[in-house]
Short mmCIF file of C-alpha atoms and ligand atoms in Angstrom, two decimals:
data_model
loop_
_atom_site.label_atom_id
_atom_site.label_comp_id
_atom_site.label_asym_id
_atom_site.label_seq_id
_atom_site.Cartn_x
_atom_site.Cartn_y
_atom_site.Cartn_z
CA MET A 1 -46.53 9.99 49.77
CA SER A 2 -45.17 8.69 53.50
CA ASP A 3 -41.58 9.12 54.40
CA LYS A 4 -41.15 5.62 53.96
CA ASP A 5 -42.25 5.52 50.57
CA GLN A 6 -40.18 7.95 49.43
CA THR A 7 -36.98 6.25 51.26
CA LEU A 8 -38.02 3.24 48.69
CA GLY A 9 -38.75 5.50 45.65
CA THR A 10 -35.13 7.26 45.70
CA ALA A 11 -32.89 4.87 47.70
CA ARG A 12 -31.33 1.63 45.53
CA PRO A 13 -31.69 -1.47 47.68
CA ALA A 14 -28.42 -2.13 49.57
CA GLY A 15 -25.37 -3.14 47.46
CA SER A 16 -27.21 -2.67 43.87
CA SER A 17 -25.03 -0.03 42.84
CA LEU A 18 -21.81 -0.94 41.38
CA ASP A 19 -19.72 2.15 42.32
CA ILE A 20 -16.92 1.71 44.22
CA SER A 21 -15.71 4.19 47.04
CA GLU A 22 -12.64 6.19 46.31
CA ALA A 23 -10.11 4.42 48.27
CA GLU A 24 -11.29 1.29 46.46
CA MET A 25 -10.52 2.86 43.58
CA ARG A 26 -7.27 4.15 44.11
CA GLU A 27 -6.35 0.52 45.05
CA LEU A 28 -8.30 -1.22 41.78
CA SER A 29 -6.36 1.22 39.76
CA SER A 30 -2.43 1.18 41.65
CA GLN A 31 -2.71 -2.78 41.49
CA VAL A 32 -3.90 -2.87 38.05
CA THR A 33 -1.30 -0.37 36.70
CA GLN A 34 1.42 -2.27 38.64
CA LEU A 35 0.44 -5.46 36.99
CA VAL A 36 0.52 -4.00 33.80
CA THR A 37 3.79 -2.07 34.22
CA ASP A 38 5.05 -5.31 35.50
CA TYR A 39 4.14 -7.58 32.44
CA PHE A 40 5.51 -4.79 29.91
CA SER A 41 8.85 -5.14 31.87
CA GLU A 42 9.02 -9.02 32.15
CA VAL A 43 7.40 -10.05 28.77
CA SER A 44 10.61 -10.36 27.11
CA THR A 45 11.61 -12.92 29.56
CA LEU A 46 8.59 -14.98 29.93
CA PRO A 47 8.55 -18.07 27.96
CA VAL A 48 7.08 -17.25 24.52
CA PHE A 49 4.57 -20.37 25.01
CA PRO A 50 3.44 -20.94 27.77
CA GLU A 51 4.30 -24.79 29.55
CA THR A 52 0.26 -25.65 29.53
CA SER A 53 -2.14 -28.01 28.12
CA GLY A 54 -5.55 -28.15 27.20
CA GLY A 55 -7.90 -26.93 30.38
CA LYS A 56 -4.74 -26.30 32.68
CA THR A 57 -5.50 -22.47 33.06
CA ILE A 58 -9.01 -23.10 34.50
CA GLY A 59 -8.08 -26.01 36.32
CA LYS A 60 -5.91 -23.50 38.55
CA ILE A 61 -8.34 -20.77 38.98
CA GLY A 62 -11.77 -22.59 38.91
CA ALA A 63 -14.55 -22.18 36.82
CA SER A 64 -17.56 -21.70 39.40
CA LEU A 65 -20.01 -18.77 38.92
CA PRO A 66 -18.97 -16.19 41.32
CA ILE A 67 -22.48 -15.28 43.29
CA GLU A 68 -20.67 -12.78 45.50
CA GLY A 69 -17.66 -10.73 44.75
CA GLU A 70 -14.29 -11.90 45.57
CA PRO A 71 -11.05 -9.89 47.40
CA LEU A 72 -9.52 -7.70 44.77
CA GLU A 73 -5.93 -9.51 45.81
CA ARG A 74 -7.46 -13.24 44.55
CA LEU A 75 -8.61 -11.37 41.32
CA LEU A 76 -5.21 -10.21 40.77
CA ASN A 77 -3.57 -13.59 41.69
CA ASP A 78 -5.60 -15.07 38.82
CA CYS A 79 -5.04 -12.38 36.22
CA ARG A 80 -1.33 -13.51 37.02
CA VAL A 81 -1.82 -16.99 36.24
CA ILE A 82 -3.90 -15.79 33.21
CA ILE A 83 -0.86 -14.07 32.05
CA GLU A 84 1.62 -17.13 33.03
CA ASN A 85 -0.31 -19.26 30.71
CA SER A 86 -0.83 -16.46 28.00
CA ARG A 87 1.29 -16.85 24.70
CA HIS A 88 3.26 -13.65 24.55
CA ASN A 89 3.12 -11.82 21.34
CA GLY A 90 5.41 -9.21 22.48
CA HIS A 91 8.32 -11.47 23.11
CA PRO A 92 11.19 -10.38 21.00
CA ARG A 93 11.15 -13.85 19.67
CA PHE A 94 7.78 -14.30 18.77
CA PHE A 95 7.39 -14.56 14.95
CA GLY A 96 4.22 -16.43 14.06
CA TYR A 97 1.07 -15.30 12.19
CA VAL A 98 1.04 -11.58 12.09
CA ALA A 99 0.76 -10.31 15.60
CA SER A 100 2.64 -7.67 16.98
CA PRO A 101 3.21 -6.39 20.70
CA ALA A 102 1.06 -3.55 21.84
CA THR A 103 2.43 -0.86 22.61
CA PRO A 104 2.15 0.88 26.65
CA PRO A 105 0.26 4.01 25.34
CA GLY A 106 -2.01 1.53 23.06
CA ALA A 107 -2.69 -0.21 26.08
CA PHE A 108 -3.53 2.53 28.33
CA ALA A 109 -5.46 4.53 25.55
CA ASP A 110 -8.14 1.18 25.43
CA LEU A 111 -8.59 1.85 29.26
CA ILE A 112 -9.61 5.40 28.67
CA ALA A 113 -11.63 4.35 25.84
CA SER A 114 -13.26 1.47 28.15
CA THR A 115 -13.59 4.18 30.91
CA LEU A 116 -15.59 6.46 28.56
CA ASN A 117 -17.68 3.45 26.95
CA THR A 118 -18.65 5.62 24.03
CA ASN A 119 -20.91 3.54 21.43
CA LEU A 120 -19.32 4.93 17.95
CA THR A 121 -22.28 4.87 16.01
CA SER A 122 -22.54 8.39 15.07
CA TRP A 123 -21.65 11.89 16.15
CA ARG A 124 -24.53 12.36 18.48
CA SER A 125 -23.31 8.97 20.52
CA GLY A 126 -20.09 10.18 20.40
CA PRO A 127 -19.11 13.47 19.26
CA ALA A 128 -15.74 13.76 20.33
CA ALA A 129 -14.89 10.04 19.77
CA THR A 130 -16.50 10.59 16.00
CA GLU A 131 -14.18 13.37 15.10
CA ILE A 132 -10.72 11.70 16.43
CA GLU A 133 -11.79 8.08 14.02
CA ARG A 134 -12.61 10.19 11.09
CA THR A 135 -9.08 12.21 11.62
CA VAL A 136 -7.50 8.92 12.36
CA VAL A 137 -8.88 7.59 9.01
CA GLY A 138 -7.66 10.38 7.26
CA TRP A 139 -4.21 10.08 8.71
CA LEU A 140 -3.88 6.20 8.29
CA ALA A 141 -5.07 7.02 4.32
CA SER A 142 -2.57 9.59 3.86
CA LEU A 143 0.42 7.25 5.81
CA ILE A 144 0.36 4.54 3.34
CA GLY A 145 0.07 6.97 0.20
CA TYR A 146 -3.89 6.55 -0.58
CA SER A 147 -4.39 10.47 -0.05
CA ASP A 148 -3.15 13.26 -0.60
CA GLU A 149 -3.60 17.10 -1.24
CA THR A 150 -5.56 16.21 -4.27
CA ARG A 151 -6.91 12.87 -3.49
CA GLY A 152 -9.65 12.48 -0.48
CA ALA A 153 -10.47 9.20 1.27
CA HIS A 154 -12.99 8.18 3.85
CA GLY A 155 -13.47 5.11 5.74
CA LEU A 156 -13.75 3.33 9.20
CA LEU A 157 -12.27 1.46 11.61
CA THR A 158 -13.34 -2.06 11.80
CA SER A 159 -12.51 -5.15 14.08
CA GLY A 160 -9.63 -6.26 11.90
CA GLY A 161 -8.56 -6.93 8.08
CA SER A 162 -11.42 -9.71 7.76
CA MET A 163 -14.32 -7.41 8.61
CA ALA A 164 -12.64 -4.66 6.51
CA ASN A 165 -12.65 -7.01 3.39
CA LEU A 166 -16.29 -8.08 4.02
CA THR A 167 -17.47 -4.50 4.10
CA ALA A 168 -15.32 -3.69 1.02
CA LEU A 169 -16.64 -6.95 -0.89
CA LEU A 170 -19.96 -5.89 -0.31
CA ILE A 171 -19.67 -2.61 -1.19
CA ALA A 172 -18.01 -3.62 -4.59
CA HIS A 173 -20.60 -6.21 -4.97
CA ARG A 174 -23.32 -3.39 -4.61
CA ALA A 175 -21.73 -1.07 -6.71
CA LYS A 176 -21.38 -3.23 -9.74
CA SER A 177 -24.55 -5.14 -9.54
CA ASP A 178 -27.31 -4.27 -11.99
CA THR A 179 -30.22 -4.62 -9.36
CA ASP A 180 -30.70 -3.50 -6.16
CA VAL A 181 -29.61 -6.59 -4.24
CA GLY A 182 -29.94 -4.81 -0.91
CA THR A 183 -33.77 -5.07 -1.26
CA THR A 184 -34.35 -7.57 -3.58
CA GLY A 185 -31.81 -10.38 -2.33
CA LEU A 186 -29.03 -12.17 -4.69
CA TRP A 187 -31.24 -14.40 -6.61
CA ASN A 188 -32.65 -11.85 -8.32
CA SER A 189 -29.39 -10.43 -9.58
CA ARG A 190 -27.28 -11.74 -12.78
CA ALA A 191 -26.04 -14.54 -11.88
CA SER A 192 -22.47 -15.83 -11.25
CA MET A 193 -20.71 -12.37 -10.49
CA THR A 194 -17.32 -13.56 -9.69
CA VAL A 195 -14.25 -11.79 -7.71
CA TYR A 196 -10.63 -12.08 -8.64
CA CYS A 197 -7.36 -12.81 -6.73
CA SER A 198 -4.05 -14.44 -6.60
CA ASP A 199 -3.84 -18.06 -5.65
CA GLN A 200 -1.91 -16.42 -2.28
CA ILE A 201 -4.64 -14.66 -1.01
CA HIS A 202 -5.89 -14.45 2.71
CA MET A 203 -8.70 -16.79 3.44
CA SER A 204 -11.01 -13.54 4.61
CA ILE A 205 -11.51 -13.10 1.15
CA PRO A 206 -13.66 -16.49 0.25
CA LYS A 207 -14.78 -16.15 3.54
CA ALA A 208 -16.06 -12.71 2.60
CA ALA A 209 -17.61 -14.36 -0.85
CA ASP A 210 -19.20 -17.14 1.10
CA ILE A 211 -20.97 -14.96 3.92
CA LEU A 212 -22.25 -12.21 0.99
CA GLY A 213 -24.00 -15.29 -0.39
CA LEU A 214 -21.87 -15.61 -3.68
CA GLY A 215 -19.94 -18.96 -2.52
CA ARG A 216 -16.20 -19.31 -2.62
CA ALA A 217 -16.33 -21.16 -5.61
CA GLN A 218 -16.82 -17.46 -7.12
CA VAL A 219 -13.57 -16.39 -6.44
CA ARG A 220 -11.40 -17.33 -9.41
CA LEU A 221 -7.63 -17.85 -8.34
CA VAL A 222 -5.45 -16.60 -10.41
CA ASP A 223 -1.85 -17.87 -10.71
CA SER A 224 1.05 -15.98 -9.33
CA ASP A 225 4.87 -15.73 -10.32
CA ASP A 226 8.14 -16.84 -8.98
CA ARG A 227 7.79 -14.03 -6.37
CA PHE A 228 4.38 -14.92 -5.46
CA ARG A 229 2.61 -11.95 -7.10
CA MET A 230 -0.37 -11.89 -9.40
CA ASN A 231 0.53 -12.91 -12.62
CA VAL A 232 -1.10 -9.71 -14.54
CA ALA A 233 -1.08 -11.38 -17.83
CA SER A 234 -3.13 -14.66 -16.23
CA LEU A 235 -5.55 -12.10 -14.73
CA HIS A 236 -5.99 -10.44 -17.83
CA ARG A 237 -6.75 -13.87 -19.84
CA THR A 238 -8.97 -15.50 -16.84
CA LEU A 239 -11.17 -12.36 -17.45
CA ALA A 240 -11.43 -12.29 -20.93
CA ASN A 241 -12.32 -15.78 -20.77
CA ASP A 242 -14.71 -15.59 -17.98
CA LEU A 243 -16.68 -13.05 -19.77
CA LYS A 244 -16.97 -15.02 -23.08
CA ASN A 245 -18.16 -17.73 -20.81
CA GLY A 246 -21.22 -15.44 -19.16
CA MET A 247 -19.88 -14.68 -16.07
CA LYS A 248 -20.09 -11.21 -14.34
CA PRO A 249 -17.14 -10.26 -13.27
CA PHE A 250 -17.13 -7.34 -10.47
CA CYS A 251 -13.90 -7.17 -8.56
CA VAL A 252 -10.31 -7.64 -8.41
CA VAL A 253 -8.55 -8.34 -4.73
CA ALA A 254 -4.95 -7.58 -5.04
CA SER A 255 -2.61 -8.46 -2.23
CA GLY A 256 -0.30 -5.39 -0.48
CA GLY A 257 1.74 -8.23 1.38
CA THR A 258 0.49 -11.51 1.31
CA VAL A 259 -0.09 -13.63 4.94
CA ASN A 260 2.50 -16.65 3.66
CA THR A 261 5.37 -14.90 2.17
CA GLY A 262 4.68 -10.67 2.01
CA ALA A 263 4.53 -10.48 -1.85
CA VAL A 264 3.19 -7.23 -2.93
CA ASP A 265 1.13 -7.62 -6.10
CA PRO A 266 1.86 -5.60 -9.25
CA LEU A 267 -0.84 -2.71 -7.92
CA ASP A 268 -0.57 -0.34 -10.68
CA ASP A 269 -0.51 -2.94 -13.48
CA ILE A 270 -3.47 -4.52 -11.66
CA ALA A 271 -5.22 -1.29 -11.73
CA GLU A 272 -4.77 -0.75 -15.34
CA VAL A 273 -7.01 -4.30 -15.79
CA ALA A 274 -9.47 -3.18 -13.55
CA ASN A 275 -9.98 0.25 -15.36
CA GLU A 276 -10.22 -1.77 -18.67
CA PHE A 277 -12.74 -4.49 -17.32
CA GLY A 278 -14.53 -1.91 -15.38
CA LEU A 279 -13.93 -3.59 -11.97
CA TRP A 280 -13.53 -2.53 -8.42
CA LEU A 281 -10.25 -2.67 -7.29
CA HIS A 282 -9.87 -3.72 -3.84
CA ILE A 283 -6.32 -3.99 -2.20
CA ASP A 284 -5.60 -6.08 0.74
CA GLY A 285 -3.38 -4.53 2.52
CA ALA A 286 -3.85 -5.84 6.06
CA TYR A 287 -0.42 -7.18 6.82
CA GLY A 288 1.30 -5.14 4.49
CA ALA A 289 -0.10 -1.78 3.87
CA LEU A 290 1.66 -0.03 6.31
CA ALA A 291 5.06 -0.82 5.04
CA ALA A 292 4.60 1.96 2.58
CA LEU A 293 6.03 3.87 5.92
CA ASP A 294 9.25 2.17 4.98
CA GLU A 295 10.96 4.52 2.44
CA THR A 296 12.94 1.38 0.81
CA LYS A 297 9.63 -0.78 0.55
CA ARG A 298 7.34 2.55 -0.89
CA GLN A 299 7.87 1.90 -4.05
CA LEU A 300 6.16 -1.63 -3.97
CA PHE A 301 2.84 0.07 -3.01
CA ARG A 302 2.91 2.52 -6.77
CA GLY A 303 -0.61 2.61 -7.86
CA ILE A 304 -2.16 1.95 -4.16
CA GLU A 305 -4.11 5.53 -4.52
CA ARG A 306 -5.65 4.07 -7.62
CA ALA A 307 -7.35 1.22 -5.48
CA ASP A 308 -11.48 1.76 -5.07
CA SER A 309 -10.93 0.16 -1.20
CA VAL A 310 -7.86 -0.87 1.10
CA SER A 311 -7.83 -2.32 4.14
CA LEU A 312 -5.22 -2.31 6.28
CA ASP A 313 -4.33 -3.33 9.90
CA PRO A 314 -3.01 -0.87 12.77
CA HIS A 315 -3.31 -4.25 15.00
CA LYS A 316 -0.84 -5.77 12.90
CA TRP A 317 2.38 -3.04 11.66
CA LEU A 318 1.14 -0.01 14.01
CA TYR A 319 1.90 -1.87 17.09
CA VAL A 320 -1.56 -1.09 18.24
CA PRO A 321 -3.45 -3.36 20.35
CA ILE A 322 -6.37 -5.71 18.77
CA ASP A 323 -8.88 -4.64 17.64
CA SER A 324 -7.82 -1.96 15.21
CA GLY A 325 -8.70 -2.50 11.65
CA CYS A 326 -9.51 -0.35 9.15
CA LEU A 327 -11.06 0.17 5.74
CA LEU A 328 -10.55 2.86 3.15
CA PHE A 329 -12.46 3.70 -0.02
CA ARG A 330 -12.43 6.89 -2.31
CA ASP A 331 -16.42 6.73 -2.88
CA GLU A 332 -18.22 7.97 -0.10
CA ALA A 333 -21.69 8.13 -1.86
CA ARG A 334 -21.01 4.23 -2.95
CA ALA A 335 -20.15 2.86 0.39
CA ARG A 336 -23.40 4.93 2.00
CA SER A 337 -25.29 3.45 -0.77
CA ALA A 338 -24.68 -0.01 0.59
CA PHE A 339 -24.90 0.21 4.20
CA SER A 340 -27.39 3.24 4.87
CA PHE A 341 -30.91 2.06 5.83
CA GLU A 342 -33.90 4.14 5.66
CA GLY A 343 -36.94 3.46 7.87
CA ALA A 344 -35.76 2.92 11.27
CA ASP A 345 -36.72 5.59 13.89
CA TYR A 346 -34.14 4.48 16.35
CA ILE A 347 -31.40 5.65 13.90
CA LYS A 348 -33.08 8.80 12.51
CA VAL A 349 -30.50 11.55 12.43
CA HIS A 350 -32.24 15.41 13.12
CA GLU A 351 -29.23 17.21 13.02
CA GLN A 352 -28.63 19.67 9.68
CA ASN A 353 -24.83 19.85 9.78
CA ALA A 354 -23.05 17.25 7.92
CA ASP A 355 -20.60 16.75 10.62
CA GLU A 356 -23.05 16.39 13.43
CA ALA A 357 -25.41 14.23 10.89
CA PHE A 358 -22.56 11.69 10.42
CA ALA A 359 -23.28 8.13 11.21
CA PHE A 360 -20.98 4.84 11.04
CA TRP A 361 -23.57 2.46 10.77
CA ASN A 362 -24.25 4.05 6.92
CA TYR A 363 -20.48 2.85 5.95
CA GLY A 364 -20.71 -0.62 7.55
CA PRO A 365 -22.11 -3.50 9.21
CA GLU A 366 -21.22 -2.80 12.91
CA LEU A 367 -23.77 -0.59 14.57
CA SER A 368 -22.37 -0.51 18.43
CA ARG A 369 -18.76 0.07 18.38
CA ARG A 370 -15.70 0.64 20.63
CA PHE A 371 -13.95 3.82 20.30
CA ARG A 372 -10.88 1.95 18.51
CA ALA A 373 -9.37 5.50 17.15
CA LEU A 374 -8.27 6.52 20.48
CA LYS A 375 -5.66 3.87 20.51
CA ILE A 376 -4.30 4.55 17.09
CA TRP A 377 -4.62 8.75 17.81
CA LEU A 378 -2.51 8.24 20.99
CA THR A 379 -0.11 5.78 19.64
CA LEU A 380 0.64 8.15 16.62
CA ARG A 381 0.79 11.09 18.86
CA TYR A 382 2.92 9.48 21.63
CA TYR A 383 5.53 8.22 19.22
CA GLY A 384 5.14 10.06 16.06
CA VAL A 385 5.36 8.59 12.44
CA ARG A 386 9.29 9.26 12.78
CA ARG A 387 9.75 6.86 15.16
CA ILE A 388 6.85 4.21 13.93
CA ALA A 389 8.27 4.16 10.45
CA GLN A 390 11.84 3.58 12.02
CA SER A 391 10.57 0.55 13.82
CA ILE A 392 8.73 -0.75 10.38
CA SER A 393 11.73 -0.36 8.65
CA GLU A 394 13.72 -1.99 11.36
CA ASP A 395 11.33 -5.22 11.19
CA ASN A 396 12.09 -5.21 7.07
CA ALA A 397 15.23 -5.07 7.53
CA LEU A 398 15.76 -7.69 10.08
CA ALA A 399 13.71 -10.23 8.08
CA ALA A 400 16.42 -9.51 5.11
CA TYR A 401 19.07 -10.19 7.84
CA LEU A 402 16.98 -13.61 8.71
CA GLY A 403 17.20 -14.10 4.61
CA GLU A 404 20.93 -13.66 4.51
CA GLN A 405 21.69 -15.70 7.59
CA VAL A 406 19.53 -18.81 6.37
CA GLU A 407 21.35 -18.32 2.77
CA ALA A 408 24.72 -18.64 4.35
CA ALA A 409 24.11 -21.31 6.73
CA THR A 410 25.06 -24.85 5.28
CA ASP A 411 22.08 -26.52 7.34
CA PHE A 412 19.28 -24.26 5.85
CA GLU A 413 17.53 -23.53 3.05
CA LEU A 414 15.96 -20.34 2.13
CA LEU A 415 12.61 -20.76 0.46
CA THR A 416 11.27 -17.15 0.00
CA SER A 417 13.51 -14.19 -0.01
CA PRO A 418 11.70 -11.48 2.25
CA GLU A 419 9.87 -8.98 0.19
CA LEU A 420 8.74 -7.20 3.63
CA SER A 421 9.23 -8.82 7.00
CA ILE A 422 8.37 -12.48 6.51
CA CYS A 423 11.00 -15.02 5.84
CA CYS A 424 10.25 -18.76 4.91
CA PHE A 425 13.09 -21.20 5.15
CA ARG A 426 13.58 -24.75 6.24
CA TYR A 427 16.03 -26.83 8.19
CA VAL A 428 18.20 -29.42 6.05
CA PRO A 429 20.60 -31.53 7.56
CA PRO A 430 24.02 -30.97 5.96
CA ALA A 431 23.74 -34.89 4.83
CA LEU A 432 20.35 -33.97 3.23
CA GLN A 433 21.71 -30.85 1.86
CA THR A 434 24.42 -32.28 -0.10
CA ARG A 435 21.55 -34.78 -1.95
CA LEU A 436 19.17 -32.04 -2.82
CA GLY A 437 18.88 -30.79 -6.21
CA THR A 438 21.45 -33.12 -7.85
CA GLY A 439 18.71 -34.46 -9.90
CA ASP A 440 19.37 -38.00 -8.97
CA GLY A 441 15.20 -38.04 -8.85
CA VAL A 442 15.19 -38.34 -4.91
CA ASP A 443 14.35 -34.70 -4.49
CA ALA A 444 10.54 -35.87 -3.55
CA THR A 445 11.65 -38.23 -0.98
CA ILE A 446 14.08 -35.90 0.74
CA ASP A 447 11.10 -33.08 0.62
CA ALA A 448 8.86 -35.47 2.17
CA GLU A 449 11.43 -36.31 5.09
CA LEU A 450 12.22 -32.68 5.37
CA ASP A 451 8.63 -31.86 5.74
CA GLN A 452 8.33 -34.14 8.81
CA LEU A 453 11.40 -33.20 9.92
CA ASN A 454 10.68 -29.33 9.76
CA THR A 455 7.05 -29.78 11.24
CA ASN A 456 8.69 -31.52 14.32
CA ILE A 457 11.17 -28.86 14.76
CA MET A 458 8.17 -25.96 14.36
CA ASN A 459 6.25 -28.15 17.09
CA VAL A 460 9.51 -28.39 19.42
CA VAL A 461 10.25 -24.66 18.97
CA GLN A 462 6.95 -23.55 19.94
CA ARG A 463 6.58 -25.65 23.07
CA GLY A 464 10.14 -25.04 24.27
CA GLY A 465 8.96 -21.22 24.64
CA ARG A 466 12.42 -19.66 23.89
CA ALA A 467 11.04 -18.70 20.41
CA TYR A 468 7.85 -19.17 18.02
CA LEU A 469 7.27 -19.69 14.38
CA SER A 470 4.52 -20.50 12.34
CA SER A 471 4.68 -22.34 8.87
CA ALA A 472 3.76 -21.75 4.84
CA THR A 473 3.31 -24.34 2.32
CA ILE A 474 5.95 -22.78 -0.42
CA ARG A 475 5.62 -24.39 -3.54
CA GLY A 476 4.49 -27.87 -1.86
CA LYS A 477 7.51 -27.69 0.61
CA PHE A 478 6.87 -27.16 4.48
CA ALA A 479 8.49 -23.58 5.31
CA LEU A 480 9.50 -22.42 8.62
CA ARG A 481 7.98 -18.99 8.34
CA ALA A 482 8.87 -16.10 10.82
CA CYS A 483 6.77 -12.80 10.44
CA ILE A 484 8.88 -9.92 12.17
CA THR A 485 6.33 -7.20 13.07
CA ASN A 486 8.18 -6.43 16.23
CA PHE A 487 9.84 -3.79 17.74
CA ARG A 488 11.60 -5.58 20.53
CA THR A 489 13.33 -8.00 17.92
CA THR A 490 17.26 -7.33 17.57
CA ARG A 491 19.54 -9.48 15.52
CA ALA A 492 20.62 -11.23 18.63
CA ASP A 493 17.20 -12.73 18.44
CA ILE A 494 17.34 -13.82 14.80
CA ASP A 495 20.85 -15.77 15.82
CA GLN A 496 19.33 -17.15 19.04
CA THR A 497 16.55 -18.69 16.93
CA LEU A 498 18.31 -20.18 14.21
CA GLN A 499 20.36 -22.08 17.00
CA ILE A 500 17.25 -22.74 18.43
CA ILE A 501 16.23 -24.47 15.60
CA ARG A 502 19.11 -26.30 15.22
CA GLU A 503 19.18 -27.48 18.76
CA ALA A 504 15.59 -28.91 17.95
CA ALA A 505 16.70 -30.30 14.61
CA GLN A 506 19.20 -32.10 17.36
CA ALA A 507 16.38 -33.26 19.93
CA ASP A 508 14.43 -35.07 16.63
C1 PLP B 1 -3.12 -10.50 3.94
C2 PLP B 1 -4.27 -10.49 5.22
N1 PLP B 1 -5.36 -10.24 5.13
C3 PLP B 1 -6.34 -10.27 5.96
C4 PLP B 1 -6.22 -10.60 7.14
C5 PLP B 1 -7.17 -10.85 8.10
O1 PLP B 1 -7.23 -9.99 9.44
P1 PLP B 1 -7.74 -10.08 10.87
O2 PLP B 1 -6.72 -10.72 11.15
O3 PLP B 1 -7.35 -8.62 11.48
O4 PLP B 1 -8.67 -10.19 10.55
C6 PLP B 1 -4.77 -11.00 7.72
C7 PLP B 1 -4.54 -11.96 8.97
O5 PLP B 1 -3.27 -11.97 9.10
C8 PLP B 1 -3.87 -10.91 6.54
O6 PLP B 1 -2.56 -11.48 6.66
#
């Protein structure tokens, strides 16, 4: 081999390595750290929602495909434009949907995870990361009271609550099917396998039923009581009727905090019914399960330990950056038999030791998986459970405070008393307030007027950038909905938000 061949064989063509010099690395890291630090120190003063319109961000920074690299300074300026044109869930007056701020330790943990770029398929792919994830799953199970010294739990982290719910429903369906559906297909199983939940259930459950090939119609909605909790007598009645009519009930999904109002279904009573009918009990605690950390709310979750599976979202109420969902289950073998796959050489595990043979692909649909556990692990270790629990309790207390302020005001109407950290209410101008509930038959007309007024108020408030509320329909009425899962919110923010709503009403 000539000298020339050797050079060609060993050296990369100029510019093809993506490594950068140490000086460039230091520059990149100090500039990015500065940007992150600035963001965390400014987020409370930024407009919650940007003054923007569709296409404006790309209009500012351009969309041409970069064939050659660009200077760091320009890229960071464009990142600042992206930040300017973002909605800020970390703002203390962001109350929409279920979206919490990320903590700085959680954000930096994501940087470490991406730096390692572990592909968390199995212990062999990520020995340390697998051990951290299994540890974190154990912590989460014990935090919400799903496991203790006598009861163990298993599980895995997911992209979020929707994926955790889908995974749970698949395991439940396979566990309760009388044929090997995974091999033969749904059409060979007994028809009409049905799942039960309240009419307040999150959309991820009917979506999961659809994805599983059951169809949304197989989700039987049971009515809820005056506090929006599943009516257990109706559940019992519906199950008995459906059995008589040849359906095959296989699963009940109880809500551990509904998305609309934060209602927690009577978990213990539902567990009793699930047991009587031999059904899988799944609890969707994506929003609410971590509220069990608030001592004053813990009793609402009595019976959670009787569930076959539970979903919860650290990215909602543990203030961990997205994507951090979790599915817990009691029976590891059931989950494994739903997902494990024989006959693919590329996933053959050669280890003998059970810990080393562990593979997440046996418990869920994903093969390539991020190292999600690090941000949960670092957040919990940095703050400690006591401090996080205090923040969750404070969120619940703030929702209760909002409820009290609304009730005491002459120009607001409370539509749901907060069970956890969600409060639904509407603005009612004093002139209409006196006519509401007078029984003179005009309530429906007034409601229609109030629906329109409060829709306008929500739009004006969202666009105004000083606070952000979303909406819910409460017994047919349009409600302004505030969900507080935010460690920056104070009572002053609540007072200010009510004032902002009043100003929006005047502007209408
Ligand atoms: C009760 C409930 N279940 C499921 C979900 C879906 O969770 P994710 O958005 O993490 O997929 C949500 C989201 O708000 C929720 O509130």
